[in-house]
Coordinates of C-alpha atoms in Angstrom, one line a residue:
M1 CA 6.5 -18.1 -8.5
K2 CA 3.1 -18.7 -6.8
L3 CA 2.8 -14.9 -6.2
T4 CA 3.7 -14.1 -9.8
T5 CA 1.2 -16.6 -11.1
L6 CA -1.6 -15.4 -8.9
A7 CA -0.8 -11.7 -9.7
S8 CA -0.8 -12.5 -13.4
K9 CA -4.1 -14.2 -13.2
E10 CA -5.7 -11.2 -11.3
G11 CA -4.2 -8.8 -13.7
N12 CA -5.6 -10.6 -16.7
D13 CA -9.0 -10.7 -15.0
I14 CA -8.9 -7.0 -14.5
L15 CA -7.9 -6.3 -18.1
K16 CA -10.7 -8.5 -19.4
N17 CA -13.2 -6.7 -17.3
K18 CA -15.1 -4.5 -19.8
I19 CA -16.6 -2.4 -17.0
Y20 CA -13.2 -1.6 -15.6
L21 CA -11.9 -0.5 -19.0
L22 CA -15.0 1.6 -19.5
V23 CA -14.5 3.3 -16.2
V24 CA -10.9 4.1 -17.2
F25 CA -12.1 5.8 -20.3
V26 CA -14.7 7.7 -18.3
Q27 CA -11.9 9.0 -16.1
V28 CA -10.3 10.4 -19.2
F29 CA -13.5 12.3 -20.1
I30 CA -13.8 13.5 -16.5
L31 CA -10.2 14.8 -16.6
L32 CA -10.8 16.6 -20.0
G33 CA -14.2 17.8 -18.9
A34 CA -12.9 19.2 -15.6
F35 CA -10.0 20.9 -17.5
G36 CA -12.4 22.4 -20.0
L37 CA -14.8 23.6 -17.4
A38 CA -12.0 25.2 -15.4
V39 CA -10.8 27.0 -18.5
A40 CA -14.3 28.2 -19.5
S41 CA -15.3 29.3 -16.0
S42 CA -12.0 31.1 -15.6
I43 CA -12.4 33.1 -18.8
A44 CA -16.1 33.8 -18.1
S45 CA -15.3 35.2 -14.6
D46 CA -12.4 37.3 -15.6
P47 CA -12.9 40.5 -17.6
T48 CA -9.2 40.6 -18.6
L49 CA -9.3 37.1 -20.0
I50 CA -12.5 37.8 -21.9
D51 CA -10.7 40.8 -23.5
Q52 CA -7.6 38.7 -24.1
Y53 CA -9.4 35.9 -25.9
G54 CA -11.6 38.3 -27.9
I55 CA -15.0 37.2 -26.5
T56 CA -16.2 40.7 -26.1
S57 CA -18.7 40.3 -28.9
V58 CA -21.1 38.8 -26.3
L59 CA -20.8 41.8 -24.0
K60 CA -23.4 43.9 -25.8
V61 CA -24.7 47.1 -24.2
G62 CA -27.4 49.3 -25.6
V63 CA -26.9 53.1 -25.5
P64 CA -28.8 56.1 -26.9
D65 CA -27.4 58.0 -29.9
S66 CA -27.1 61.0 -27.7
I67 CA -24.1 59.4 -25.9
R68 CA -21.9 59.7 -29.0
G69 CA -18.9 61.8 -28.5
T70 CA -19.2 61.9 -24.7
V71 CA -16.6 61.0 -22.2
L72 CA -18.8 58.1 -20.9
E73 CA -18.9 56.6 -24.4
T74 CA -15.1 56.6 -24.4
D75 CA -14.9 55.0 -21.0
L76 CA -17.4 52.3 -22.1
V77 CA -15.4 51.6 -25.3
N78 CA -12.2 51.5 -23.2
Q79 CA -13.8 48.7 -21.2
K80 CA -14.1 46.7 -24.5
L81 CA -17.9 46.7 -24.4
E82 CA -19.7 46.3 -27.7
L83 CA -22.0 49.4 -27.9
I84 CA -25.3 49.2 -29.8
Y85 CA -26.8 52.5 -30.5
Y86 CA -30.6 53.3 -30.5
N87 CA -32.5 56.4 -31.3
N88 CA -33.9 56.4 -27.8
I89 CA -33.6 54.1 -24.8
S90 CA -37.2 52.8 -25.1
D91 CA -36.3 51.2 -28.4
A92 CA -33.6 49.1 -26.6
Q93 CA -36.0 47.8 -23.9
S94 CA -37.3 44.9 -25.9
F95 CA -33.8 43.7 -26.7
L96 CA -32.7 43.6 -23.0
G97 CA -31.8 40.0 -22.3
H98 CA -31.1 39.1 -25.9
P99 CA -28.8 40.3 -27.4
L100 CA -28.3 43.1 -24.9
V101 CA -26.8 42.3 -21.5
A102 CA -27.4 45.8 -20.2
I103 CA -28.7 49.3 -21.2
V104 CA -26.8 52.5 -20.2
D105 CA -28.5 55.9 -20.4
L106 CA -27.0 59.3 -19.9
N107 CA -29.4 62.2 -19.2
P108 CA -29.0 65.4 -21.3
N109 CA -27.1 67.4 -18.7
G110 CA -24.6 64.5 -18.3
Q111 CA -25.1 64.3 -14.5
N112 CA -27.1 61.1 -14.1
V113 CA -26.3 57.6 -15.5
T114 CA -29.0 55.0 -15.5
V115 CA -28.1 51.3 -16.0
K116 CA -30.6 48.5 -16.6
A117 CA -29.1 45.0 -16.6
D118 CA -30.4 41.5 -17.2
T119 CA -29.1 39.7 -14.1
S120 CA -30.1 36.3 -15.6
N121 CA -27.5 36.6 -18.3
V122 CA -24.3 34.5 -17.6
F123 CA -22.1 37.5 -18.6
Y124 CA -24.0 39.9 -16.3
P125 CA -21.2 39.9 -13.6
I126 CA -18.6 40.8 -16.2
V127 CA -20.6 43.5 -17.9
S128 CA -21.7 44.9 -14.5
T129 CA -18.0 45.2 -13.5
K130 CA -17.0 46.9 -16.7
I131 CA -19.9 49.4 -16.6
N132 CA -19.2 50.2 -13.0
T133 CA -15.5 50.8 -13.8
A134 CA -16.5 53.0 -16.8
V135 CA -19.0 55.0 -14.8
N136 CA -16.6 55.5 -11.9
E137 CA -14.0 56.9 -14.3
Y138 CA -16.6 59.1 -15.9
Q139 CA -17.7 60.5 -12.5
L140 CA -14.1 61.2 -11.5
Q141 CA -13.4 62.9 -14.8
K142 CA -16.5 65.0 -14.5
K143 CA -15.5 66.1 -11.0
L144 CA -12.0 67.0 -12.2
S145 CA -13.3 68.8 -15.2
S146 CA -15.8 70.8 -13.2
S147 CA -12.9 72.1 -11.0
G148 CA -11.4 73.9 -14.0
L149 CA -8.6 71.5 -14.9
N150 CA -7.7 70.9 -18.5
T151 CA -7.4 67.5 -20.2
T152 CA -3.6 67.2 -19.6
Q153 CA -4.0 68.0 -15.9
I154 CA -6.8 65.5 -15.6
Q155 CA -4.8 62.7 -17.2
Q156 CA -1.9 63.5 -14.8
I157 CA -4.2 63.2 -11.8
L158 CA -5.8 60.0 -13.1
N159 CA -2.4 58.4 -13.9
P160 CA 0.0 59.7 -11.2
V161 CA 2.2 56.6 -11.2
N162 CA 3.8 54.6 -14.0
L163 CA 3.8 50.9 -13.2
Q164 CA 6.7 48.9 -14.5
I165 CA 6.8 45.1 -13.8
V166 CA 10.1 43.4 -14.1
N167 CA 9.8 39.6 -14.5
I168 CA 12.7 37.5 -13.1
N169 CA 13.5 33.8 -13.3
E170 CA 11.8 33.6 -16.7
N171 CA 13.6 30.4 -17.6
N172 CA 11.7 28.5 -14.8
K173 CA 8.4 30.1 -15.5
A174 CA 5.5 27.6 -15.4
S175 CA 3.9 27.1 -18.8
L176 CA 0.3 27.2 -17.6
A177 CA -2.7 26.7 -20.0
L178 CA -4.3 29.8 -18.6
N179 CA -2.8 32.7 -16.7
S180 CA -5.6 33.1 -14.3
S181 CA -5.6 33.0 -10.5
Y182 CA -9.0 31.3 -10.5
F183 CA -7.8 28.6 -13.0
V184 CA -4.7 27.9 -10.8
E185 CA -6.9 27.7 -7.6
I186 CA -9.5 25.3 -9.1
M187 CA -7.0 23.1 -10.9
Y188 CA -4.5 22.7 -8.1
G189 CA -6.9 23.2 -5.2
F190 CA -9.4 20.5 -6.2
I191 CA -9.2 19.0 -9.7
I192 CA -5.7 17.6 -9.6
P193 CA -6.1 15.7 -6.2
F194 CA -9.5 14.5 -7.3
I195 CA -8.3 13.2 -10.7
L196 CA -5.2 11.5 -9.1
L197 CA -7.3 9.8 -6.5
L198 CA -10.0 8.5 -8.8
P199 CA -8.1 5.3 -9.7
F200 CA -7.9 4.4 -6.0
F201 CA -11.6 4.9 -5.5
L202 CA -12.1 2.5 -8.3
A203 CA -9.4 0.1 -6.8
S204 CA -11.4 -0.4 -3.6
N205 CA -14.4 -1.5 -5.7
I206 CA -12.3 -3.9 -7.7
V207 CA -10.9 -5.5 -4.5
T208 CA -14.4 -6.2 -3.2
D209 CA -15.4 -7.7 -6.5
S210 CA -12.3 -9.8 -6.6
I211 CA -13.0 -11.4 -3.3
V212 CA -16.8 -11.4 -2.9
G213 CA -17.2 -12.1 -6.6
E214 CA -15.1 -15.2 -6.3
R215 CA -16.9 -16.2 -3.2
E216 CA -20.2 -16.0 -5.1
R217 CA -18.7 -18.0 -7.9
K218 CA -17.5 -20.6 -5.3
T219 CA -13.9 -20.2 -6.4
F220 CA -12.5 -18.3 -3.4
E221 CA -12.6 -21.2 -1.0
V222 CA -10.9 -23.4 -3.6
L223 CA -8.1 -20.8 -3.8
L224 CA -7.7 -20.8 0.0
M225 CA -7.5 -24.6 0.0
T226 CA -4.4 -24.5 -2.2
P227 CA -1.0 -24.6 -0.6
I228 CA -0.6 -20.9 -0.8
S229 CA -0.1 -18.7 2.3
S230 CA -2.5 -16.0 3.2
S231 CA 0.1 -13.3 2.6
V232 CA 0.7 -14.6 -1.0
V233 CA -3.1 -14.6 -1.6
M234 CA -3.3 -11.1 -0.3
L235 CA -0.4 -9.8 -2.3
G236 CA -1.4 -11.7 -5.5
K237 CA -4.8 -10.0 -5.4
T238 CA -3.7 -6.5 -4.4
L239 CA -0.5 -5.9 -6.3
P240 CA -2.1 -5.9 -9.8
I241 CA -4.9 -3.6 -8.6
L242 CA -2.4 -1.2 -6.9
L243 CA -0.1 -1.3 -9.9
F244 CA -2.9 -0.5 -12.4
S245 CA -4.1 2.4 -10.1
L246 CA -0.6 3.9 -9.9
I247 CA -0.2 3.6 -13.7
Q248 CA -3.4 5.4 -14.2
S249 CA -2.4 8.2 -11.9
V250 CA 1.0 8.5 -13.7
V251 CA -0.9 8.7 -17.1
W252 CA -3.1 11.4 -15.7
I253 CA -0.1 13.4 -14.5
V254 CA 1.4 13.1 -18.0
L255 CA -1.9 14.1 -19.7
L256 CA -2.3 17.1 -17.4
D257 CA 1.3 18.1 -18.3
L258 CA 0.4 17.9 -22.0
L259 CA -2.6 20.2 -21.2
K260 CA -0.1 22.7 -19.7
V261 CA -0.9 22.0 -16.1
P262 CA 2.5 21.1 -14.7
I263 CA 2.6 18.9 -11.6
Y264 CA 5.7 19.3 -9.5
N265 CA 7.4 16.7 -7.3
P266 CA 5.8 13.7 -9.2
I267 CA 8.0 11.1 -7.4
L268 CA 6.9 12.3 -3.9
I269 CA 3.3 12.4 -5.1
F270 CA 3.7 8.8 -6.5
I271 CA 5.0 7.6 -3.1
L272 CA 2.1 9.3 -1.3
L273 CA -0.4 7.8 -3.7
F274 CA 1.2 4.4 -3.2
F275 CA 0.4 4.5 0.5
I276 CA -3.0 6.0 0.0
G277 CA -3.7 3.1 -2.4
L278 CA -2.7 0.6 0.2
G279 CA -5.2 2.2 2.6
F280 CA -8.0 2.1 0.1
I281 CA -7.3 -1.5 -0.9
G282 CA -7.0 -2.6 2.7
I283 CA -10.4 -1.1 3.4
G284 CA -11.9 -2.8 0.4
I285 CA -10.6 -6.2 1.4
L286 CA -11.7 -5.6 5.0
I287 CA -15.3 -4.8 3.8
S288 CA -15.3 -7.9 1.6
M289 CA -14.7 -10.0 4.6
F290 CA -17.9 -8.8 6.3
V291 CA -20.3 -9.1 3.4
D292 CA -21.7 -12.1 1.5
S293 CA -22.7 -10.6 -1.8
T294 CA -21.4 -8.1 -4.3
K295 CA -24.5 -6.0 -3.8
E296 CA -23.8 -5.6 -0.1
A297 CA -20.1 -5.0 -0.9
N298 CA -21.0 -2.2 -3.4
S299 CA -23.3 -0.6 -0.9
A300 CA -20.8 -0.7 1.9
I301 CA -17.9 0.6 -0.3
T302 CA -20.1 3.4 -1.5
I303 CA -20.8 4.6 2.0
V304 CA -17.1 4.4 2.8
L305 CA -16.1 6.4 -0.3
V306 CA -18.7 9.1 0.5
F307 CA -17.2 9.4 3.9
A308 CA -13.6 9.4 2.6
T309 CA -14.5 12.0 0.0
F310 CA -15.8 14.3 2.7
I311 CA -12.7 13.8 4.8
L312 CA -10.3 14.2 1.9
F313 CA -11.8 17.1 0.0
M314 CA -13.7 19.2 2.5
P315 CA -10.5 20.6 4.0
L316 CA -9.6 22.0 0.5
F317 CA -12.4 24.5 0.9
I318 CA -11.8 25.5 4.5
K319 CA -10.0 28.8 4.9
A320 CA -10.0 29.2 8.7
S321 CA -6.5 29.5 9.9
Y322 CA -7.2 27.9 13.3
F323 CA -7.8 24.6 11.4
A324 CA -4.4 24.7 9.7
P325 CA -2.6 22.5 12.2
I326 CA -5.0 19.7 11.5
L327 CA -5.6 20.3 7.7
N328 CA -1.8 20.2 7.0
Y329 CA -2.0 16.4 7.7
I330 CA -4.8 15.7 5.2
P331 CA -3.5 13.8 2.2
T332 CA -5.2 16.0 -0.4
V333 CA -3.8 19.1 1.2
I334 CA -0.3 17.6 1.1
M335 CA -0.8 16.6 -2.5
V336 CA -1.8 20.2 -3.4
K337 CA 1.3 21.6 -1.8
L338 CA 3.5 19.1 -3.6
A339 CA 1.9 19.5 -7.0
S340 CA 1.8 23.3 -7.0
T341 CA 5.4 24.3 -6.2
P342 CA 8.8 22.9 -7.2
N343 CA 10.2 23.9 -3.8
I344 CA 10.0 21.1 -1.2
N345 CA 9.4 22.1 2.4
P346 CA 10.6 19.4 4.8
N347 CA 7.5 20.1 6.9
I348 CA 5.4 18.7 4.0
I349 CA 7.3 15.4 4.1
L350 CA 6.8 15.2 7.9
S351 CA 3.1 16.0 7.4
A352 CA 2.8 13.0 5.1
L353 CA 4.2 10.5 7.6
P354 CA 0.9 10.0 9.5
T355 CA -0.9 9.2 6.3
M356 CA 1.7 6.6 5.4
L357 CA 1.7 5.1 8.8
I358 CA -2.1 4.9 9.0
S359 CA -2.3 3.3 5.5
L360 CA 0.3 0.7 6.6
L361 CA -1.6 -0.1 9.7
I362 CA -4.8 -0.5 7.8
F363 CA -3.1 -2.8 5.4
A364 CA -1.3 -4.8 8.1
G365 CA -4.6 -5.1 10.0
T366 CA -6.3 -6.4 6.9
V367 CA -3.6 -9.0 6.4
R368 CA -4.0 -10.2 10.0
Y369 CA -7.8 -10.4 9.7
F370 CA -7.5 -12.1 6.3
R371 CA -5.6 -15.0 8.0
R372 CA -8.3 -15.3 10.7
E373 CA -11.0 -15.2 8.0
R374 CA -9.3 -18.0 6.2
A375 CA -9.4 -20.2 9.3
I376 CA -13.1 -19.3 9.9
R377 CA -14.2 -20.0 6.3
L378 CA -12.5 -23.4 6.2

């Protein structure tokens, strides 16, 4: 009864905190913004996706009228580049950068191709890739043509193999928002663990405010003087914060699924987040025991979160195989493995055990220190 009353009081205080509610809405914008950025950057960096979504109108390339009817013109058109014709190449110079991304010139004998590109243009990498592909095909066709082969023979050499892709297990195909390797890598390799851990970063701040804030308001000592055990005080203050953080993470999982970013093994991820939340909350309470003001608490928790962010997210960008035995035990790496595949490898569960154990030890240590702090304060 005492635990329920205290937990309800802490929960009401959190829900009445306008800053907390504002931060929750900010997390929604972060999620949507990160998703939109991943989609935009994936499309902008993939020539196939640009062609698929019909954004080729921005890929403008200036060419001289003399290129009409040549094989190079056909190759450039096949790359879905928008060709703008000029009487001579000097007329196109003033338009390089806007609207032209590049200028392609072919000398009269058809042997030399000159390309001038605006490297400051955001679409330069895409246009450069497409032009290089077109020029390589043009050079190969020129070589084959100069050897005396006819058009049919050239096509047989250029396309010696017919590729046929047979898709299986279509019923279980993941319904992704974007069929892009870069999109999958950035979403599952960074954004998903970052979004799911955001509520727990916030939770550690709420914990420090809950204790240090009450101490500044001279209500914390009054609470400790009531006939409530230290464990009840601890649980009453942490359970609502942990519960709200877990609810937020579940909502983010549902929202990501609605955005067609499916997250597999949500129950296992939920359990992992529960233990991670215990660890963050335990650290928050421990810090609040060493400081005397919310300003000091915020500074200390900021330093801890910066360090935690480095430890949790840096391994996601390390590709060295000799670090794998260590990286496999990092919570974010485990989260990525769980979220990205429906198949559960028992080794992943074993890799999560140290995180759970450490989190429990942090929380248990916090409870023990909290009891000592109570005696000291009184």
